[in-house]
mmCIF file with all atom_site columns, C-alpha atoms in Angstrom:
data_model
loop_
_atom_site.group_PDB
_atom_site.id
_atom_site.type_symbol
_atom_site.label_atom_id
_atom_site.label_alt_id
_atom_site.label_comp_id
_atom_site.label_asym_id
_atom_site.label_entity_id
_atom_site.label_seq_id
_atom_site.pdbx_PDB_ins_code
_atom_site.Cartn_x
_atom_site.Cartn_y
_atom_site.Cartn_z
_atom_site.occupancy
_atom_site.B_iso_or_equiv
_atom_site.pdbx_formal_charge
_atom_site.auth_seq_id
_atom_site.auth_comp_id
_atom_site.auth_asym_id
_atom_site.auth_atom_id
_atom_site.pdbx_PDB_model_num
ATOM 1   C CA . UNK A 1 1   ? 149.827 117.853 121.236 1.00 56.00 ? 437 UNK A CA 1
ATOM 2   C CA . UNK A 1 2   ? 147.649 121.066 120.708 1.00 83.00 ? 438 UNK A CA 1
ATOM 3   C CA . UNK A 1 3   ? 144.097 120.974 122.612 1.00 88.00 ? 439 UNK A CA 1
ATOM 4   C CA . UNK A 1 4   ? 142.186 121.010 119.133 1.00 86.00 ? 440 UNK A CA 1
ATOM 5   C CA . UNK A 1 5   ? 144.387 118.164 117.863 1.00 88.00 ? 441 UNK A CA 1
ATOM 6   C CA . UNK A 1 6   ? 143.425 116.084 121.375 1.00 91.00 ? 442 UNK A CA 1
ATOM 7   C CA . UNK A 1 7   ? 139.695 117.892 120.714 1.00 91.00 ? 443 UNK A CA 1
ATOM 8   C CA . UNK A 1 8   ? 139.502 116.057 117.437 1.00 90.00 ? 444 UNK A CA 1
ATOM 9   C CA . UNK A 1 9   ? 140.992 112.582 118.218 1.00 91.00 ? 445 UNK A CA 1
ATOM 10  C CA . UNK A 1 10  ? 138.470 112.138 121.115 1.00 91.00 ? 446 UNK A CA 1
ATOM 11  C CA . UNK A 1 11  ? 135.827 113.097 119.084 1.00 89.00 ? 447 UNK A CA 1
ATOM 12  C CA . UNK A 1 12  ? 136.910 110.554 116.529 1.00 89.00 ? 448 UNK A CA 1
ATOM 13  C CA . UNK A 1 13  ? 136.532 107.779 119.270 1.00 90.00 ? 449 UNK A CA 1
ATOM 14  C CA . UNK A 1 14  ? 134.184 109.199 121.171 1.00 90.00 ? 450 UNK A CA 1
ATOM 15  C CA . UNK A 1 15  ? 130.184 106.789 120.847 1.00 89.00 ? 451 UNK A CA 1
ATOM 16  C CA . UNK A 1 16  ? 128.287 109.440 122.262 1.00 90.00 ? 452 UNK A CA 1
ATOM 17  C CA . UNK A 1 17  ? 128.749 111.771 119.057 1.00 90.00 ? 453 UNK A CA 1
ATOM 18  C CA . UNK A 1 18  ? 126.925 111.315 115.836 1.00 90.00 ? 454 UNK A CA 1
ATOM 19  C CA . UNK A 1 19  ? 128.865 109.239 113.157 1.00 91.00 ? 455 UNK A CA 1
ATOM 20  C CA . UNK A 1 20  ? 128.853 112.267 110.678 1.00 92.00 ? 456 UNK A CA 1
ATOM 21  C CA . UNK A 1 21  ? 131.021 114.457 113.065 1.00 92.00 ? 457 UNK A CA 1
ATOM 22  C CA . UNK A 1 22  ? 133.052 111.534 113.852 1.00 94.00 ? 458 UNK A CA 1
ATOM 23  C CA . UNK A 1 23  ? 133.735 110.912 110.200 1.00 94.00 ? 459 UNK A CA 1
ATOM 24  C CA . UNK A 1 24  ? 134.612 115.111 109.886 1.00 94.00 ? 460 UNK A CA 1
ATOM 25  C CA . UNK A 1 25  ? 136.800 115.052 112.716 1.00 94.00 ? 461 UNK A CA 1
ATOM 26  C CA . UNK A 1 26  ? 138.842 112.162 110.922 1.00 94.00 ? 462 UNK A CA 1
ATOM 27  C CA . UNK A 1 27  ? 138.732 114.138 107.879 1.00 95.00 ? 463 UNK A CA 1
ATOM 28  C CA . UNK A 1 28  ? 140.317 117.214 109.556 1.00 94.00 ? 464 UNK A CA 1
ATOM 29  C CA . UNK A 1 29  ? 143.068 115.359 111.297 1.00 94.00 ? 465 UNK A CA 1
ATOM 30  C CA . UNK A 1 30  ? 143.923 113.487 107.832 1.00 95.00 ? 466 UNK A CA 1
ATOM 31  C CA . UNK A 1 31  ? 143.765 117.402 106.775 1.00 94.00 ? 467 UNK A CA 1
ATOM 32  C CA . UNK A 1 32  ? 145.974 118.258 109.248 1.00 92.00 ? 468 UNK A CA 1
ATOM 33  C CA . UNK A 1 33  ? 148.616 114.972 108.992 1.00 93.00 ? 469 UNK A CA 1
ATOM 34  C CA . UNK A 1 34  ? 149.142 116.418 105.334 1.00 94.00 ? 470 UNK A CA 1
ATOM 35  C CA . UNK A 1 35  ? 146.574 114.934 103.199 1.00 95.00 ? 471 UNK A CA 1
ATOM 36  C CA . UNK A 1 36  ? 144.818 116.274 100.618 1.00 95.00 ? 472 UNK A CA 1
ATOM 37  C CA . UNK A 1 37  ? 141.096 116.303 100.177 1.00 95.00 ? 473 UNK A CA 1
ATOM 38  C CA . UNK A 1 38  ? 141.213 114.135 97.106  1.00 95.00 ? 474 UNK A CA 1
ATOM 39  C CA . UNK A 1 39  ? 142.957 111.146 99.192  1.00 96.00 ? 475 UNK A CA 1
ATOM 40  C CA . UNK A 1 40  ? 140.497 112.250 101.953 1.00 95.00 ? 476 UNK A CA 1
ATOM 41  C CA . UNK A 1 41  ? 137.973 111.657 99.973  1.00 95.00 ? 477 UNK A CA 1
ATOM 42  C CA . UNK A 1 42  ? 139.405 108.114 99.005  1.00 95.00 ? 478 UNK A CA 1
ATOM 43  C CA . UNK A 1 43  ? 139.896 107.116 102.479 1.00 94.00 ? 479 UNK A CA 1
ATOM 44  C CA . UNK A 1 44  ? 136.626 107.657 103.715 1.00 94.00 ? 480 UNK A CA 1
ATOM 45  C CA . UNK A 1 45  ? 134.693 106.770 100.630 1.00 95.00 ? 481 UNK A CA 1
ATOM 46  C CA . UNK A 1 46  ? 132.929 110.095 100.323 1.00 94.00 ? 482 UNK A CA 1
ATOM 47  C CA . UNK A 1 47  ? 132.954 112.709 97.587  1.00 95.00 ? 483 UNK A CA 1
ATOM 48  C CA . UNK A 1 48  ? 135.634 115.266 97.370  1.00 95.00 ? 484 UNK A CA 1
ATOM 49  C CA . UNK A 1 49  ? 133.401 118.010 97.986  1.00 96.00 ? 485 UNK A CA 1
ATOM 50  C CA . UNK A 1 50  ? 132.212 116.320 101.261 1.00 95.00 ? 486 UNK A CA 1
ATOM 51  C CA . UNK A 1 51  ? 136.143 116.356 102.181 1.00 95.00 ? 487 UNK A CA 1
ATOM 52  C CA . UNK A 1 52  ? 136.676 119.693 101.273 1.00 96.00 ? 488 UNK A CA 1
ATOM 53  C CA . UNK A 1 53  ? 133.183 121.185 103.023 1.00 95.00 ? 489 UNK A CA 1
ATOM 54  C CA . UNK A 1 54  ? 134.131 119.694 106.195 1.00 94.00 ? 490 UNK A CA 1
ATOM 55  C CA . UNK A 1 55  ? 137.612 121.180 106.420 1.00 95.00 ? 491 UNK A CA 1
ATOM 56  C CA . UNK A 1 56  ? 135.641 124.655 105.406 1.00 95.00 ? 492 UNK A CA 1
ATOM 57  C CA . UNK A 1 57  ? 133.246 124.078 108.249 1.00 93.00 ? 493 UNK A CA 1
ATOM 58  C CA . UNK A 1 58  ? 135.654 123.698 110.401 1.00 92.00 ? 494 UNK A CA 1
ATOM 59  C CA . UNK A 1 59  ? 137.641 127.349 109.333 1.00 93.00 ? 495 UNK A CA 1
ATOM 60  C CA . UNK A 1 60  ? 134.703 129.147 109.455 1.00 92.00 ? 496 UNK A CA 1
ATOM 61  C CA . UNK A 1 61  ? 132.857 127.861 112.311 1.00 91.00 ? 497 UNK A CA 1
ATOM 62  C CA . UNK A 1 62  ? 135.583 125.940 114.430 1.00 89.00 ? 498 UNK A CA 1
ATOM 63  C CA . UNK A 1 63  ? 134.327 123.268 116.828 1.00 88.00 ? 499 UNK A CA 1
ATOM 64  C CA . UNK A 1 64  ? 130.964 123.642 116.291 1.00 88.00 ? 500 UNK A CA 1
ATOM 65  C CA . UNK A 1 65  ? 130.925 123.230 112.013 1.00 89.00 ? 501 UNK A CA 1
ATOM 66  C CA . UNK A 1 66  ? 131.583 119.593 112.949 1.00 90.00 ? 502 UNK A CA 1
ATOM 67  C CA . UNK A 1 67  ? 127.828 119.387 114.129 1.00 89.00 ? 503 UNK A CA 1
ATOM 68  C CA . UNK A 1 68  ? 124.367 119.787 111.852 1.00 85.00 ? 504 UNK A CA 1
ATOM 69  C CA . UNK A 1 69  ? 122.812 122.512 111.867 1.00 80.00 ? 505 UNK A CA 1
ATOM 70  C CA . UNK A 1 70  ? 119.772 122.912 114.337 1.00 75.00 ? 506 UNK A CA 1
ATOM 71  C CA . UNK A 1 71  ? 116.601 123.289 112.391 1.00 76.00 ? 507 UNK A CA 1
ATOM 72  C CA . UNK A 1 72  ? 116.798 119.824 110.045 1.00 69.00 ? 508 UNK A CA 1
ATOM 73  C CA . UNK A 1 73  ? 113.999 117.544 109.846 1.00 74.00 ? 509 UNK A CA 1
ATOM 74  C CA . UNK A 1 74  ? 110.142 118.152 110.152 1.00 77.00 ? 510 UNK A CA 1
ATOM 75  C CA . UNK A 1 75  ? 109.291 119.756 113.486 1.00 78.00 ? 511 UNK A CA 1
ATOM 76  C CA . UNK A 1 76  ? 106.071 118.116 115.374 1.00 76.00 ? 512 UNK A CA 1
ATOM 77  C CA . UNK A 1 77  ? 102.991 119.412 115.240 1.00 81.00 ? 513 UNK A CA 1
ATOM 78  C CA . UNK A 1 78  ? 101.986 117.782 118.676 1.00 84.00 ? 514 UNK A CA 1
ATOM 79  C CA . UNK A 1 79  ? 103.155 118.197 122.313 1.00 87.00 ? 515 UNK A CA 1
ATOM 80  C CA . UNK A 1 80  ? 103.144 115.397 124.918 1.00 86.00 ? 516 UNK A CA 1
ATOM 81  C CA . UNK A 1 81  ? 100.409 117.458 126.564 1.00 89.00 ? 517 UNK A CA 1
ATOM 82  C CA . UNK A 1 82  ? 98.153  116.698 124.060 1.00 88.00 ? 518 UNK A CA 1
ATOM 83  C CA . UNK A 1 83  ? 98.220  113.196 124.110 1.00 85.00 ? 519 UNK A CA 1
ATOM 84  C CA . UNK A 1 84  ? 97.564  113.637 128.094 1.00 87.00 ? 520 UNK A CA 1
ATOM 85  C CA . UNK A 1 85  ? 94.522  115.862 126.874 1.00 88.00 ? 521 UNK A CA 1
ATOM 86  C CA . UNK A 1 86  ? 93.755  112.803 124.468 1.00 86.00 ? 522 UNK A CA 1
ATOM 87  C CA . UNK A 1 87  ? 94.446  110.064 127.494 1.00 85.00 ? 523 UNK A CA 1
ATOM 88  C CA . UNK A 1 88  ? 92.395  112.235 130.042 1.00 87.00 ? 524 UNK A CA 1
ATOM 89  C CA . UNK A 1 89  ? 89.512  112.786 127.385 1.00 85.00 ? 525 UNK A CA 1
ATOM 90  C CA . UNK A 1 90  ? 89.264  109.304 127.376 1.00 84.00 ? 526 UNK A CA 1
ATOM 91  C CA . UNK A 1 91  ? 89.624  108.217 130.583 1.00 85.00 ? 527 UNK A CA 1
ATOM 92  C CA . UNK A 1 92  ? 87.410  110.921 132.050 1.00 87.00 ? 528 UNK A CA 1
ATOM 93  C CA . UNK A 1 93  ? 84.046  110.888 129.691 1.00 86.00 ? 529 UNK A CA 1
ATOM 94  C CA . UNK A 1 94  ? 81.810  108.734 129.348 1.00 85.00 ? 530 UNK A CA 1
ATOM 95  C CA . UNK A 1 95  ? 81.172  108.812 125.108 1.00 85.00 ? 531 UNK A CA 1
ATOM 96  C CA . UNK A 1 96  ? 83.400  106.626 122.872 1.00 86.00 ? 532 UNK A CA 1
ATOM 97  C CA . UNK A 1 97  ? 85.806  108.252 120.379 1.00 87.00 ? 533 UNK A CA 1
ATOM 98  C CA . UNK A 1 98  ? 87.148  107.112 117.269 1.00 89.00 ? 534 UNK A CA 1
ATOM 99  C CA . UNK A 1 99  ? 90.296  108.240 115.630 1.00 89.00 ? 535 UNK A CA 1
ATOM 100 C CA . UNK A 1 100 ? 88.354  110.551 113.587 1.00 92.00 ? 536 UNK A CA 1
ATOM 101 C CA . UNK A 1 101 ? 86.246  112.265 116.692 1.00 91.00 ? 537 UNK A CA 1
ATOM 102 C CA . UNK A 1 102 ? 89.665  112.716 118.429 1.00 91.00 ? 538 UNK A CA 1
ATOM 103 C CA . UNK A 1 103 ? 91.328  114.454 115.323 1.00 91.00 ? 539 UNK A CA 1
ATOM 104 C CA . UNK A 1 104 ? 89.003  116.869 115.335 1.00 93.00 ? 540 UNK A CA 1
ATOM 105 C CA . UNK A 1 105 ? 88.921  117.225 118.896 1.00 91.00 ? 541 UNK A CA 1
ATOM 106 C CA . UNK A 1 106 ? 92.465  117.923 119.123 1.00 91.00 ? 542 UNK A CA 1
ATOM 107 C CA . UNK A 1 107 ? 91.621  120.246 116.004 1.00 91.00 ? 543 UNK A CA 1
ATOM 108 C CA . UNK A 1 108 ? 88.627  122.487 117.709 1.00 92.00 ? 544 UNK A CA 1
ATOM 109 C CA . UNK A 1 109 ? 90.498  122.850 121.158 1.00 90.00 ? 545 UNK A CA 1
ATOM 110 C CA . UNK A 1 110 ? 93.961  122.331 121.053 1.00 89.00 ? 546 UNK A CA 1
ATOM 111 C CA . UNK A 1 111 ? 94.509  123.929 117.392 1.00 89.00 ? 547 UNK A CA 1
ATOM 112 C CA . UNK A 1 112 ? 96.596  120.708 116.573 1.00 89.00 ? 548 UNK A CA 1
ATOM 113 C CA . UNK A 1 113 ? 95.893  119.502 113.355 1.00 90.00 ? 549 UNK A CA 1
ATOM 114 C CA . UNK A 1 114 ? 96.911  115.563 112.942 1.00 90.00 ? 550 UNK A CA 1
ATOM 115 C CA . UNK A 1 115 ? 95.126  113.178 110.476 1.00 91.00 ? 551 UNK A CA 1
ATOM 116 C CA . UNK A 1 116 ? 92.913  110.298 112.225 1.00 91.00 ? 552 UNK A CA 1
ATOM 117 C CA . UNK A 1 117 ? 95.218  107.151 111.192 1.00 92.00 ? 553 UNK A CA 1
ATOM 118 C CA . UNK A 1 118 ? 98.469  109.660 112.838 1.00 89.00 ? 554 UNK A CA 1
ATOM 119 C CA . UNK A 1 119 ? 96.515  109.609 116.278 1.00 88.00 ? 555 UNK A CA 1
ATOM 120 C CA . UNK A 1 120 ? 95.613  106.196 116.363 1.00 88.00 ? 556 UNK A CA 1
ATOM 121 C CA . UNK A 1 121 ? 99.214  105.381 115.530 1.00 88.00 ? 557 UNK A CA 1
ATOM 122 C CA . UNK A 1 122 ? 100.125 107.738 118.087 1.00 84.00 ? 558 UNK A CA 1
ATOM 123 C CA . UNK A 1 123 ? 97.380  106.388 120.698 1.00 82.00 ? 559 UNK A CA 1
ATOM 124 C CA . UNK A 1 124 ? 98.697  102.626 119.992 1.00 83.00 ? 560 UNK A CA 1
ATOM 125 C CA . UNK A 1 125 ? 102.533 103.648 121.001 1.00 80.00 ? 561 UNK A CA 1
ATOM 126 C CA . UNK A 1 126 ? 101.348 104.789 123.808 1.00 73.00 ? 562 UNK A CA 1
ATOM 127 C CA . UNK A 1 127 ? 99.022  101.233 124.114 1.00 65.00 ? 563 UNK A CA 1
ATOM 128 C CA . UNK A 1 128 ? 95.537  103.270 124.481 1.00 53.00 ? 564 UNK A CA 1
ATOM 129 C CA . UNK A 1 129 ? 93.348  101.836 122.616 1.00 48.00 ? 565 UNK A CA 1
ATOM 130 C CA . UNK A 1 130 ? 90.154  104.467 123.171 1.00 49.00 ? 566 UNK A CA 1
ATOM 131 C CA . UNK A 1 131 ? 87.507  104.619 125.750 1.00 48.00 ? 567 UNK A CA 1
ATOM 132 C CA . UNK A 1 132 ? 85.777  101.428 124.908 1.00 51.00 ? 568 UNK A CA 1
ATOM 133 C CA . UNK A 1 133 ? 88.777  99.072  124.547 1.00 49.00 ? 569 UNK A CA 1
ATOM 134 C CA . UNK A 1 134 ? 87.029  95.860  124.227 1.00 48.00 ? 570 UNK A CA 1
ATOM 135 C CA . UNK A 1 135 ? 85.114  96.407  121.392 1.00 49.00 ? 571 UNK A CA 1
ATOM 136 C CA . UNK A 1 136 ? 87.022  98.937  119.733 1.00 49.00 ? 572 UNK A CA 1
ATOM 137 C CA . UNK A 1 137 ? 89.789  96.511  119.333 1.00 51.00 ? 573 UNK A CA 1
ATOM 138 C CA . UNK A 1 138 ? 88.692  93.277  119.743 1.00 50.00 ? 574 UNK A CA 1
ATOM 139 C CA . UNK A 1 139 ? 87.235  93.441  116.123 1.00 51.00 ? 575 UNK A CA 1
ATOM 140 C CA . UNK A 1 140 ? 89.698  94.980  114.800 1.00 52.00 ? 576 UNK A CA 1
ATOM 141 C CA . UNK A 1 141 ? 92.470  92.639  115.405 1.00 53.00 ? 577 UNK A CA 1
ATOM 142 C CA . UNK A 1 142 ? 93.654  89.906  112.465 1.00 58.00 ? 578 UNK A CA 1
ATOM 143 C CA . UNK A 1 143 ? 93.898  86.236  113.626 1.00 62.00 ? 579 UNK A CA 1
ATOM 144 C CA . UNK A 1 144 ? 97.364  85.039  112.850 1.00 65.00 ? 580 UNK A CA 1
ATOM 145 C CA . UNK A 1 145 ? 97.439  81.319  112.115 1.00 68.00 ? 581 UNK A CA 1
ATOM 146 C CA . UNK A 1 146 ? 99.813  79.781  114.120 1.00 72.00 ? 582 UNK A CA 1
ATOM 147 C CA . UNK A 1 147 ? 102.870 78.199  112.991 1.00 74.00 ? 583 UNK A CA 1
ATOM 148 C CA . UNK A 1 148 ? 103.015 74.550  111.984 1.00 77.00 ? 584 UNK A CA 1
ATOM 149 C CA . UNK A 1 149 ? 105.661 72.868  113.994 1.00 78.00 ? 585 UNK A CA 1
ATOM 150 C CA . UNK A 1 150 ? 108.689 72.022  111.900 1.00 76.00 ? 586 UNK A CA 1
ATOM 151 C CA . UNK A 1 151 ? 108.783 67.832  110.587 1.00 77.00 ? 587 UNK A CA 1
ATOM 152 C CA . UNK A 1 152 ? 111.535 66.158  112.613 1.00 69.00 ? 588 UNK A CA 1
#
């Protein structure tokens, strides 16, 4: 069995690889067992074109067409060390901030630019709730009713 054959199988199995370049290394054995990229296409309910791209991919850029390109998505526009900048800030001083006070914080010495609601999302992942947690929250919070218990 050639190495790129054995290459391509594993990858087909493999968990620890995206499902897109498992589904492309299926379509290239298929490719190479004789099919077509029409009945490629049928087998692994994609478009044609999808068939045919990946088999081009892989001719032009070998192993490494399987994979997306790097560069896809939005990049972030904030570092980890600014939220320990944000954390510190608020651990350290002795004013209250809101979500608006730390935007433009982050804005006028850190050059990061991030709307108010996208750093108190970001502050509540990482369970901060600001400098005065108790009454920041506290009123904040919506009172659930609780569930009525099922009739027997």
């Amino acid at each position: 069995m050639p190495e790129e054959e054995r290459t391509l199988k594993e990858l087909r199995i493999a968990n620890s690889v995206p499902y897109r370049v498992r589904d492309r290394a299926h379509m290239l054995l298929l490719n190479a067992s004789g099919w077509s990229a029409p009945e490629i296409a049928e087998i692994m309910n994609c478009h044609e074109h999808t068939a045919r791209a990946a088999i081009k991919r892989w001719e032009s850029a070998g192993l490494g067409g399987l994979w997306e390109k790097a560069g896809r998505g939005k990049k972030p526009t904030w570092q980890p060390t600014d939220m320990a900048y944000l954390e510190a800030c608020l651990a350290e001083e002795e004013r209250t901030y809101n979500s608006t006070q730390l935007a433009a914080k982050l804005a006028s010495e850190r050059d990061v630019h991030l709307t108010p609601d996208w750093v108190r999302q970001l502050l509540k992942k990482k369970a901060i709730a600001g400098s005065a947690p108790d009454t920041a929250i506290g009123s904040d919070k919506t009172q659930r009713p609780k569930p009525k218990p099922a009739p027997n």
